[in-house]
Coordinates of N, CA and C in Angstrom, one line a residue:
Chain A
E1 N -131.6 -12.4 -88.0 CA -132.0 -13.7 -88.6 C -130.8 -14.7 -88.5
V2 N -131.2 -15.9 -88.0 CA -130.1 -16.9 -88.0 C -130.0 -17.4 -89.4
Q3 N -128.7 -17.5 -89.8 CA -128.5 -17.9 -91.2 C -127.2 -18.7 -91.3
L4 N -127.2 -19.7 -92.2 CA -126.0 -20.5 -92.5 C -125.8 -20.3 -94.0
V5 N -124.7 -19.8 -94.4 CA -124.4 -19.6 -95.9 C -123.2 -20.5 -96.3
Q6 N -123.5 -21.3 -97.2 CA -122.5 -22.3 -97.7 C -121.7 -21.8 -98.9
S7 N -120.5 -22.3 -99.1 CA -119.7 -22.0 -100.3 C -120.4 -22.6 -101.5
G8 N -119.9 -22.1 -102.7 CA -120.5 -22.4 -104.0 C -120.2 -23.8 -104.5
A9 N -120.9 -24.2 -105.5 CA -120.7 -25.5 -106.2 C -119.3 -25.7 -106.6
E10 N -118.9 -27.0 -106.6 CA -117.5 -27.4 -106.9 C -117.5 -28.5 -107.9
V11 N -116.6 -28.5 -108.9 CA -116.4 -29.6 -109.8 C -115.0 -30.0 -109.7
K12 N -114.8 -31.3 -109.3 CA -113.4 -31.8 -109.0 C -113.2 -33.1 -109.8
K13 N -111.9 -33.4 -109.8 CA -111.5 -34.7 -110.4 C -111.3 -35.7 -109.3
P14 N -111.4 -37.0 -109.6 CA -111.1 -38.0 -108.6 C -109.7 -37.9 -108.1
G15 N -109.5 -38.0 -106.8 CA -108.1 -37.9 -106.2 C -107.8 -36.5 -105.7
E16 N -108.6 -35.5 -106.1 CA -108.3 -34.1 -105.7 C -108.8 -33.9 -104.3
S17 N -108.3 -32.9 -103.6 CA -108.8 -32.5 -102.3 C -109.8 -31.4 -102.4
L18 N -110.6 -31.2 -101.3 CA -111.6 -30.2 -101.3 C -112.0 -29.8 -99.9
K19 N -112.3 -28.5 -99.7 CA -112.8 -28.1 -98.4 C -113.9 -27.1 -98.7
I20 N -115.1 -27.4 -98.2 CA -116.3 -26.6 -98.4 C -116.6 -25.9 -97.0
S21 N -117.3 -24.8 -97.1 CA -117.5 -24.0 -95.9 C -119.0 -23.7 -95.6
C22 N -119.2 -23.3 -94.4 CA -120.6 -23.0 -93.9 C -120.4 -21.9 -92.9
K23 N -120.9 -20.7 -93.2 CA -120.7 -19.5 -92.3 C -122.0 -19.2 -91.6
G24 N -121.9 -19.1 -90.3 CA -123.1 -18.8 -89.5 C -123.1 -17.3 -89.2
S25 N -124.4 -16.8 -89.0 CA -124.6 -15.4 -88.6 C -125.9 -15.3 -87.9
G26 N -126.0 -14.2 -87.1 CA -127.3 -14.0 -86.4 C -127.5 -14.7 -85.1
Y27 N -126.4 -15.4 -84.7 CA -126.5 -16.1 -83.4 C -125.0 -16.3 -82.9
S28 N -124.9 -16.8 -81.7 CA -123.6 -17.1 -81.1 C -123.0 -18.4 -81.7
F29 N -122.2 -18.3 -82.6 CA -121.7 -19.4 -83.4 C -121.0 -20.5 -82.5
T30 N -120.4 -20.0 -81.4 CA -119.6 -20.9 -80.6 C -120.5 -21.7 -79.6
S31 N -121.8 -21.4 -79.6 CA -122.7 -22.0 -78.5 C -123.5 -23.1 -79.1
Y32 N -123.5 -23.4 -80.3 CA -124.3 -24.4 -80.9 C -123.5 -25.4 -81.8
W33 N -123.8 -26.6 -81.8 CA -123.2 -27.6 -82.7 C -123.6 -27.3 -84.1
I34 N -122.8 -27.7 -85.1 CA -123.1 -27.6 -86.5 C -123.0 -29.0 -87.1
G35 N -124.0 -29.5 -87.8 CA -123.9 -30.8 -88.4 C -123.8 -30.7 -89.9
W36 N -123.3 -31.8 -90.5 CA -123.2 -31.9 -91.9 C -124.0 -33.1 -92.4
V37 N -124.7 -32.9 -93.5 CA -125.6 -34.0 -94.0 C -125.4 -34.1 -95.5
R38 N -125.3 -35.4 -96.0 CA -125.1 -35.6 -97.4 C -126.4 -36.0 -98.0
Q39 N -126.6 -35.6 -99.3 CA -127.8 -36.1 -100.1 C -127.2 -36.4 -101.5
M40 N -127.1 -37.7 -101.7 CA -126.7 -38.1 -103.1 C -127.8 -37.8 -104.1
P41 N -127.5 -37.8 -105.4 CA -128.5 -37.4 -106.4 C -129.7 -38.3 -106.3
G42 N -130.9 -37.7 -106.1 CA -132.1 -38.4 -106.1 C -132.4 -39.3 -104.8
K43 N -131.5 -39.1 -103.8 CA -131.6 -40.0 -102.6 C -132.0 -39.2 -101.4
G44 N -132.0 -39.9 -100.2 CA -132.4 -39.3 -99.0 C -131.2 -38.6 -98.2
L45 N -131.5 -38.3 -97.0 CA -130.5 -37.5 -96.2 C -129.7 -38.5 -95.3
E46 N -128.4 -38.2 -95.2 CA -127.5 -39.0 -94.4 C -126.7 -38.1 -93.5
W47 N -126.7 -38.3 -92.2 CA -126.0 -37.5 -91.3 C -124.5 -37.9 -91.3
M48 N -123.6 -37.0 -91.5 CA -122.2 -37.3 -91.6 C -121.4 -37.1 -90.3
G49 N -121.7 -36.0 -89.6 CA -121.0 -35.6 -88.4 C -121.4 -34.3 -87.9
I50 N -120.8 -33.9 -86.7 CA -121.2 -32.7 -86.0 C -120.0 -32.1 -85.3
I51 N -119.9 -30.8 -85.2 CA -118.8 -30.2 -84.5 C -119.4 -29.1 -83.6
Y52 N -118.7 -28.9 -82.4 CA -119.0 -27.8 -81.5 C -117.9 -26.8 -81.7
P53 N -118.2 -25.7 -82.4 CA -117.2 -24.7 -82.7 C -116.5 -24.1 -81.5
G54 N -117.2 -24.1 -80.3 CA -116.6 -23.5 -79.1 C -115.3 -24.2 -78.7
D55 N -115.2 -25.5 -78.9 CA -114.0 -26.2 -78.5 C -113.6 -27.2 -79.6
S56 N -114.2 -27.2 -80.7 CA -113.9 -28.1 -81.9 C -114.2 -29.6 -81.5
D57 N -114.9 -29.9 -80.5 CA -115.3 -31.3 -80.2 C -116.1 -31.8 -81.5
T58 N -115.7 -32.9 -82.0 CA -116.3 -33.4 -83.2 C -116.7 -34.9 -83.1
R59 N -117.8 -35.2 -83.7 CA -118.3 -36.6 -83.7 C -118.7 -36.9 -85.1
Y60 N -118.4 -38.2 -85.5 CA -118.6 -38.6 -86.9 C -119.6 -39.8 -86.9
S61 N -120.4 -39.9 -87.9 CA -121.1 -41.1 -88.2 C -120.1 -42.2 -88.6
P62 N -120.4 -43.4 -88.1 CA -119.4 -44.5 -88.4 C -119.3 -44.6 -89.9
S63 N -120.3 -44.3 -90.7 CA -120.2 -44.4 -92.2 C -119.3 -43.4 -92.8
F64 N -119.0 -42.3 -92.1 CA -118.1 -41.3 -92.7 C -116.8 -41.1 -91.9
Q65 N -116.7 -41.8 -90.8 CA -115.4 -41.7 -90.0 C -114.2 -42.1 -90.9
G66 N -113.2 -41.2 -91.0 CA -112.1 -41.5 -91.8 C -112.2 -41.1 -93.3
Q67 N -113.4 -40.8 -93.7 CA -113.6 -40.4 -95.1 C -113.6 -38.9 -95.3
V68 N -114.0 -38.2 -94.3 CA -114.0 -36.7 -94.3 C -113.5 -36.2 -93.0
T69 N -113.2 -34.9 -93.0 CA -112.8 -34.2 -91.8 C -113.6 -32.9 -91.6
I70 N -114.2 -32.8 -90.4 CA -115.0 -31.7 -90.1 C -114.2 -30.8 -89.1
S71 N -114.2 -29.5 -89.4 CA -113.4 -28.5 -88.6 C -114.2 -27.2 -88.5
A72 N -113.7 -26.3 -87.7 CA -114.4 -25.0 -87.6 C -113.3 -23.9 -87.2
D73 N -113.6 -22.7 -87.6 CA -112.8 -21.6 -87.2 C -113.7 -20.6 -86.6
K74 N -113.7 -20.6 -85.2 CA -114.7 -19.8 -84.5 C -114.4 -18.3 -84.7
S75 N -113.2 -17.9 -85.1 CA -112.9 -16.5 -85.2 C -113.6 -15.9 -86.4
I76 N -114.0 -16.7 -87.4 CA -114.8 -16.2 -88.5 C -116.1 -17.0 -88.7
S77 N -116.6 -17.6 -87.6 CA -117.9 -18.2 -87.5 C -118.1 -19.2 -88.7
T78 N -117.2 -20.0 -89.0 CA -117.3 -20.9 -90.2 C -116.9 -22.3 -89.8
A79 N -117.7 -23.2 -90.3 CA -117.4 -24.6 -90.2 C -117.0 -25.2 -91.6
Y80 N -116.3 -26.3 -91.6 CA -115.8 -26.8 -92.8 C -116.0 -28.3 -92.9
L81 N -116.1 -28.8 -94.1 CA -116.1 -30.2 -94.4 C -115.1 -30.4 -95.5
Q82 N -114.1 -31.4 -95.3 CA -113.1 -31.5 -96.3 C -112.8 -33.0 -96.6
W83 N -112.3 -33.2 -97.8 CA -111.8 -34.5 -98.3 C -110.4 -34.4 -98.7
S84 N -109.6 -35.4 -98.5 CA -108.2 -35.4 -98.9 C -108.1 -36.0 -100.3
S85 N -109.0 -36.9 -100.7 CA -108.9 -37.6 -102.0 C -110.3 -37.9 -102.4
L86 N -110.9 -37.1 -103.3 CA -112.3 -37.3 -103.7 C -112.5 -38.5 -104.5
K87 N -113.7 -39.1 -104.4 CA -114.1 -40.2 -105.3 C -115.3 -39.8 -106.1
A88 N -115.6 -40.5 -107.1 CA -116.8 -40.2 -107.9 C -118.1 -40.4 -107.0
S89 N -118.0 -41.3 -106.1 CA -119.1 -41.6 -105.2 C -119.4 -40.4 -104.2
D90 N -118.4 -39.5 -104.1 CA -118.7 -38.3 -103.2 C -119.5 -37.2 -103.9
T91 N -119.9 -37.5 -105.1 CA -120.8 -36.6 -105.8 C -122.1 -36.5 -105.1
A92 N -122.5 -35.3 -104.6 CA -123.7 -35.1 -103.8 C -123.9 -33.7 -103.5
M93 N -125.1 -33.4 -102.9 CA -125.3 -32.1 -102.3 C -125.0 -32.3 -100.8
Y94 N -124.3 -31.3 -100.3 CA -123.9 -31.3 -98.8 C -124.5 -30.1 -98.1
Y95 N -125.2 -30.4 -97.0 CA -125.8 -29.4 -96.2 C -125.2 -29.3 -94.9
C96 N -125.1 -28.0 -94.4 CA -124.8 -27.8 -93.0 C -126.0 -27.4 -92.3
A97 N -126.1 -27.6 -91.0 CA -127.3 -27.2 -90.2 C -126.9 -27.0 -88.8
R98 N -127.5 -26.0 -88.2 CA -127.3 -25.8 -86.8 C -128.1 -26.8 -86.0
H99 N -127.4 -27.3 -84.9 CA -128.0 -28.3 -84.1 C -128.4 -27.7 -82.7
L100 N -129.7 -27.8 -82.4 CA -130.2 -27.2 -81.2 C -130.6 -28.4 -80.3
R101 N -130.4 -28.1 -79.0 CA -130.7 -29.2 -78.0 C -131.3 -28.6 -76.8
D102 N -132.3 -29.3 -76.3 CA -133.0 -28.9 -75.0 C -132.0 -29.0 -73.9
V103 N -131.9 -28.0 -73.0 CA -130.9 -28.0 -71.9 C -131.2 -29.1 -70.9
H104 N -132.4 -29.6 -70.8 CA -132.8 -30.5 -69.8 C -132.8 -32.0 -70.3
E105 N -133.1 -32.1 -71.6 CA -133.2 -33.5 -72.1 C -132.2 -33.5 -73.3
W106 N -131.1 -34.2 -73.1 CA -130.1 -34.2 -74.1 C -130.5 -34.7 -75.4
A107 N -131.4 -35.8 -75.4 CA -131.8 -36.4 -76.7 C -132.9 -35.6 -77.4
K108 N -133.4 -34.6 -76.8 CA -134.4 -33.7 -77.4 C -133.6 -32.7 -78.2
N109 N -133.3 -33.0 -79.4 CA -132.5 -32.1 -80.3 C -132.9 -32.2 -81.7
W110 N -132.5 -31.2 -82.5 CA -133.0 -31.1 -83.9 C -132.1 -30.2 -84.7
F111 N -132.2 -30.2 -86.0 CA -131.4 -29.4 -86.9 C -132.2 -28.2 -87.4
D112 N -131.8 -27.0 -87.2 CA -132.5 -25.8 -87.7 C -131.7 -24.6 -87.4
P113 N -131.5 -23.7 -88.4 CA -131.9 -23.8 -89.8 C -130.8 -24.6 -90.6
W114 N -131.0 -24.8 -91.8 CA -130.1 -25.5 -92.7 C -129.5 -24.4 -93.7
G115 N -128.2 -24.7 -94.1 CA -127.6 -23.9 -95.2 C -128.3 -24.3 -96.5
Q116 N -127.9 -23.5 -97.5 CA -128.6 -23.7 -98.8 C -128.0 -24.9 -99.6
G117 N -126.9 -25.5 -99.1 CA -126.4 -26.6 -99.7 C -125.2 -26.3 -100.6
T118 N -124.2 -27.2 -100.7 CA -123.1 -27.1 -101.7 C -123.1 -28.3 -102.5
L119 N -123.2 -28.2 -103.8 CA -123.2 -29.3 -104.7 C -121.7 -29.6 -105.1
V120 N -121.3 -30.8 -104.8 CA -120.0 -31.3 -105.2 C -120.1 -32.3 -106.3
T121 N -119.4 -32.1 -107.4 CA -119.4 -33.0 -108.5 C -118.0 -33.5 -108.7
V122 N -117.8 -34.8 -108.7 CA -116.5 -35.4 -108.9 C -116.6 -36.3 -110.1
S123 N -115.8 -35.8 -111.1 CA -115.9 -36.5 -112.4 C -114.5 -36.4 -113.1
S124 N -114.1 -37.4 -113.8 CA -112.9 -37.3 -114.6 C -113.2 -36.7 -115.9
Chain B
D1 N -126.8 -48.9 -85.3 CA -127.5 -47.7 -85.6 C -129.0 -48.0 -85.5
I2 N -129.8 -47.0 -85.2 CA -131.2 -47.1 -85.2 C -131.7 -46.9 -86.6
Q3 N -132.4 -47.8 -87.1 CA -132.9 -47.7 -88.5 C -134.3 -47.1 -88.5
M4 N -134.6 -46.2 -89.5 CA -135.9 -45.5 -89.6 C -136.5 -46.0 -90.9
T5 N -137.8 -46.3 -90.8 CA -138.5 -46.6 -92.1 C -139.7 -45.6 -92.1
Q6 N -140.2 -45.4 -93.3 CA -141.3 -44.5 -93.6 C -142.3 -45.2 -94.5
S7 N -143.6 -44.9 -94.3 CA -144.6 -45.4 -95.2 C -145.7 -44.4 -95.4
P8 N -146.2 -44.2 -96.6 CA -145.7 -44.9 -97.8 C -144.5 -44.2 -98.3
S9 N -143.8 -44.7 -99.3 CA -142.7 -44.0 -99.9 C -143.1 -42.9 -100.7
S10 N -144.3 -42.9 -101.3 CA -144.9 -41.8 -102.0 C -146.4 -41.9 -102.0
L11 N -147.0 -40.8 -102.2 CA -148.5 -40.7 -102.2 C -148.9 -39.6 -103.1
S12 N -150.1 -39.8 -103.7 CA -150.7 -38.7 -104.5 C -151.9 -38.2 -103.8
A13 N -152.1 -36.9 -103.7 CA -153.2 -36.4 -102.9 C -153.7 -35.1 -103.6
S14 N -154.9 -34.7 -103.2 CA -155.4 -33.5 -103.8 C -155.4 -32.4 -102.7
V15 N -155.4 -31.1 -103.2 CA -155.5 -30.0 -102.3 C -156.8 -30.2 -101.4
G16 N -156.6 -30.0 -100.1 CA -157.7 -30.1 -99.2 C -157.7 -31.5 -98.5
D17 N -157.0 -32.5 -99.0 CA -157.0 -33.8 -98.4 C -156.3 -33.8 -97.1
R18 N -156.6 -34.7 -96.3 CA -155.9 -35.0 -95.0 C -154.9 -36.1 -95.4
V19 N -153.6 -35.8 -95.0 CA -152.5 -36.7 -95.4 C -151.8 -37.2 -94.1
T20 N -151.5 -38.5 -94.0 CA -150.8 -39.0 -92.9 C -149.6 -39.8 -93.4
I21 N -148.5 -39.5 -92.8 CA -147.2 -40.2 -93.1 C -146.8 -40.9 -91.8
T22 N -146.3 -42.1 -92.0 CA -145.9 -42.9 -90.8 C -144.4 -43.1 -90.8
C23 N -143.8 -43.1 -89.6 CA -142.3 -43.3 -89.5 C -142.2 -44.3 -88.3
R24 N -141.3 -45.3 -88.5 CA -141.1 -46.3 -87.5 C -139.6 -46.5 -87.3
A25 N -139.3 -46.6 -86.0 CA -137.9 -46.8 -85.5 C -137.6 -48.2 -85.2
S26 N -136.4 -48.7 -85.4 CA -136.1 -50.1 -85.2 C -136.0 -50.4 -83.7
Q27 N -136.0 -49.4 -82.8 CA -136.0 -49.6 -81.4 C -136.7 -48.4 -80.8
S28 N -137.1 -48.5 -79.6 CA -137.8 -47.4 -78.9 C -136.9 -46.1 -78.9
I29 N -137.4 -45.0 -79.3 CA -136.7 -43.7 -79.2 C -137.5 -42.7 -78.4
S30 N -138.4 -43.2 -77.5 CA -139.2 -42.3 -76.7 C -139.9 -41.3 -77.7
S31 N -139.8 -40.0 -77.4 CA -140.4 -39.0 -78.3 C -139.4 -38.2 -79.1
Y32 N -138.2 -38.8 -79.2 CA -137.1 -38.0 -79.9 C -137.1 -38.2 -81.4
L33 N -138.1 -37.6 -82.0 CA -138.3 -37.8 -83.4 C -138.6 -36.4 -84.0
N34 N -138.0 -36.1 -85.1 CA -138.2 -34.8 -85.8 C -138.7 -35.1 -87.2
W35 N -139.4 -34.1 -87.8 CA -139.9 -34.1 -89.1 C -139.4 -32.9 -89.9
Y36 N -138.9 -33.2 -91.2 CA -138.5 -32.1 -92.0 C -139.2 -32.2 -93.4
Q37 N -139.3 -31.0 -94.0 CA -139.9 -31.0 -95.3 C -138.8 -30.5 -96.3
Q38 N -138.8 -31.1 -97.4 CA -137.8 -30.7 -98.5 C -138.5 -30.6 -99.8
K39 N -138.4 -29.4 -100.3 CA -139.0 -29.1 -101.7 C -137.8 -29.3 -102.7
P40 N -138.2 -29.6 -103.9 CA -137.1 -29.8 -105.0 C -136.2 -28.6 -105.1
G41 N -134.9 -29.0 -105.0 CA -133.8 -28.0 -105.2 C -133.6 -27.1 -104.0
K42 N -134.3 -27.4 -102.8 CA -134.2 -26.6 -101.6 C -133.6 -27.4 -100.5
A43 N -133.1 -26.7 -99.5 CA -132.7 -27.4 -98.3 C -133.9 -27.9 -97.4
P44 N -133.7 -28.9 -96.6 CA -134.7 -29.3 -95.7 C -135.1 -28.2 -94.7
K45 N -136.3 -28.3 -94.3 CA -136.9 -27.3 -93.3 C -137.5 -28.1 -92.2
L46 N -137.2 -27.7 -90.9 CA -137.8 -28.3 -89.8 C -139.2 -28.0 -89.6
L47 N -140.1 -29.0 -89.5 CA -141.5 -28.8 -89.2 C -141.9 -29.1 -87.8
I48 N -141.5 -30.3 -87.3 CA -141.9 -30.8 -86.0 C -140.6 -31.3 -85.3
Y49 N -140.5 -31.0 -84.0 CA -139.4 -31.6 -83.2 C -140.0 -32.2 -82.0
A50 N -139.2 -33.2 -81.4 CA -139.7 -33.9 -80.3 C -141.1 -34.5 -80.5
A51 N -141.3 -35.1 -81.6 CA -142.5 -35.8 -82.0 C -143.7 -35.0 -82.3
S52 N -143.9 -33.9 -81.4 CA -145.2 -33.2 -81.5 C -145.1 -31.7 -81.4
S53 N -143.9 -31.2 -81.2 CA -143.8 -29.7 -81.0 C -143.6 -29.1 -82.4
L54 N -144.5 -28.1 -82.7 CA -144.6 -27.4 -84.0 C -143.5 -26.3 -83.9
Q55 N -142.6 -26.4 -84.9 CA -141.6 -25.3 -85.0 C -142.2 -24.0 -85.3
S56 N -141.7 -22.9 -84.7 CA -142.2 -21.6 -84.9 C -142.3 -21.2 -86.4
G57 N -143.4 -20.7 -86.8 CA -143.6 -20.3 -88.2 C -144.2 -21.3 -89.1
V58 N -144.3 -22.6 -88.6 CA -144.9 -23.7 -89.4 C -146.4 -23.6 -89.2
P59 N -147.2 -23.7 -90.3 CA -148.6 -23.7 -90.2 C -149.2 -24.8 -89.3
S60 N -150.3 -24.4 -88.7 CA -150.9 -25.4 -87.7 C -151.6 -26.6 -88.4
R61 N -151.7 -26.6 -89.7 CA -152.2 -27.8 -90.3 C -151.3 -29.0 -90.2
F62 N -150.0 -28.7 -89.9 CA -149.0 -29.8 -89.7 C -149.1 -30.2 -88.2
S63 N -149.1 -31.5 -87.9 CA -149.0 -32.0 -86.6 C -148.3 -33.3 -86.5
G64 N -147.7 -33.6 -85.4 CA -147.0 -34.8 -85.2 C -147.5 -35.5 -84.0
S65 N -147.4 -36.8 -84.0 CA -147.7 -37.6 -82.8 C -146.9 -38.9 -82.7
G66 N -147.0 -39.6 -81.6 CA -146.3 -40.9 -81.5 C -145.3 -40.9 -80.4
S67 N -144.9 -42.1 -80.0 CA -143.8 -42.3 -79.1 C -143.4 -43.7 -79.1
G68 N -142.2 -44.0 -78.6 CA -141.7 -45.4 -78.7 C -141.1 -45.7 -80.1
T69 N -141.8 -46.4 -80.9 CA -141.3 -46.8 -82.2 C -142.1 -46.3 -83.4
D70 N -143.4 -45.8 -83.1 CA -144.3 -45.5 -84.1 C -144.7 -44.0 -84.0
F71 N -144.6 -43.3 -85.2 CA -144.8 -41.9 -85.2 C -145.6 -41.5 -86.5
T72 N -146.4 -40.4 -86.4 CA -147.1 -40.0 -87.6 C -146.9 -38.5 -87.8
L73 N -146.9 -38.1 -89.0 CA -147.0 -36.7 -89.4 C -148.3 -36.5 -90.2
T74 N -149.1 -35.6 -89.7 CA -150.4 -35.3 -90.4 C -150.5 -33.9 -90.9
I75 N -151.0 -33.8 -92.1 CA -151.3 -32.5 -92.7 C -152.8 -32.5 -92.8
S76 N -153.4 -31.6 -92.1 CA -154.9 -31.7 -91.9 C -155.6 -31.3 -93.2
S77 N -155.1 -30.4 -94.0 CA -155.7 -30.0 -95.2 C -154.6 -29.5 -96.2
L78 N -154.3 -30.4 -97.1 CA -153.1 -30.2 -97.9 C -153.2 -29.0 -98.8
Q79 N -152.2 -28.2 -98.8 CA -152.2 -27.0 -99.6 C -151.2 -27.1 -100.7
P80 N -151.3 -26.3 -101.8 CA -150.4 -26.4 -102.9 C -148.9 -26.4 -102.6
E81 N -148.6 -25.6 -101.6 CA -147.2 -25.4 -101.2 C -146.6 -26.6 -100.3
D82 N -147.5 -27.6 -100.0 CA -147.1 -28.7 -99.2 C -146.6 -29.9 -100.0
F83 N -146.7 -29.8 -101.3 CA -146.2 -30.9 -102.2 C -144.6 -30.9 -102.1
A84 N -144.1 -31.9 -101.5 CA -142.7 -32.0 -101.1 C -142.4 -33.4 -100.7
T85 N -141.1 -33.6 -100.3 CA -140.7 -34.8 -99.6 C -140.5 -34.6 -98.1
Y86 N -141.0 -35.5 -97.3 CA -141.0 -35.4 -95.9 C -140.1 -36.5 -95.3
Y87 N -139.2 -36.1 -94.4 CA -138.3 -37.0 -93.7 C -138.4 -37.0 -92.2
C88 N -138.4 -38.2 -91.6 CA -138.3 -38.2 -90.2 C -136.8 -38.4 -89.8
Q89 N -136.5 -38.1 -88.6 CA -135.1 -38.2 -88.1 C -135.1 -38.5 -86.6
Q90 N -134.4 -39.5 -86.2 CA -134.4 -39.8 -84.7 C -133.2 -39.0 -84.1
S91 N -133.4 -38.5 -82.9 CA -132.3 -37.8 -82.2 C -132.0 -38.6 -80.9
Y92 N -132.6 -39.8 -80.7 CA -132.3 -40.5 -79.4 C -130.9 -40.9 -79.3
S93 N -130.3 -41.4 -80.5 CA -128.9 -41.8 -80.5 C -128.1 -40.7 -81.2
T94 N -126.9 -40.5 -80.7 CA -126.0 -39.5 -81.4 C -125.7 -39.9 -82.8
A95 N -125.8 -41.1 -83.2 CA -125.7 -41.5 -84.6 C -127.0 -41.2 -85.3
F96 N -127.3 -39.9 -85.5 CA -128.6 -39.5 -86.0 C -128.9 -40.2 -87.3
T97 N -130.1 -40.6 -87.5 CA -130.5 -41.3 -88.7 C -131.8 -40.7 -89.2
F98 N -131.9 -40.7 -90.5 CA -133.1 -40.2 -91.2 C -133.9 -41.3 -91.8
G99 N -135.2 -41.2 -91.9 CA -136.0 -42.1 -92.7 C -135.7 -41.9 -94.2
P100 N -136.2 -42.8 -95.0 CA -135.9 -42.7 -96.5 C -136.7 -41.6 -97.2
G101 N -137.7 -41.1 -96.5 CA -138.5 -40.0 -97.1 C -139.8 -40.5 -97.7
T102 N -140.8 -39.6 -97.7 CA -142.1 -39.8 -98.3 C -142.4 -38.6 -99.2
K103 N -142.6 -38.9 -100.5 CA -142.8 -37.9 -101.5 C -144.3 -37.7 -101.7
V104 N -144.8 -36.5 -101.5 CA -146.2 -36.1 -101.6 C -146.3 -35.3 -102.9
D105 N -147.1 -35.9 -103.8 CA -147.3 -35.1 -105.1 C -148.8 -35.0 -105.4
I106 N -149.0 -34.2 -106.5 CA -150.4 -33.8 -106.8 C -151.1 -35.0 -107.5
K107 N -152.3 -35.2 -107.1 CA -153.1 -36.3 -107.7 C -153.7 -35.7 -109.0

């Protein structure tokens, strides 16, 4: 079974750093992109960025470029999302999701499955 | 970025009703449109990819259609487990964007 398991909920103070994780299993981790999606309380889904664990090629949404860092350690099939200095506005649920793509039509792609989510709370 | 809109933002329906949700893109995205279902406290789940392809394991009462800028998700006969929020997402541009969601609740 293809599965993405995320690290547990975090409570942090403004200015602190944080790294959350997403561990893949049941498939070749290095062969598929992994994306990160933010969901602020009571709000919709926002794509943050995506990484190819095979070579760590990473793309960011312009809205999140410079605000977070996405990385991966293929030796342990784990992707990461990190902040160097958290803000209260970073309070949200964060999901990772495997990105699948049709080999013949690049734009024919989708996210499946999704991790269970990591709730990040930033409060003084 | 390609902007996605959905209508309605919410709807109330009864078990057995036929439900249609509309998604519109700010520019043509061909058929590169996906639909997800999210239940409260849960992660999103893929229902439909490439506008009309049903994801494996998803009940056949769900269907998708459309191309260009206008798309629809239809639930042919609403079941109790279908009460959730539904999101569309375009994959035409690498700056993936989601619609704001449509919440389906019980009438």
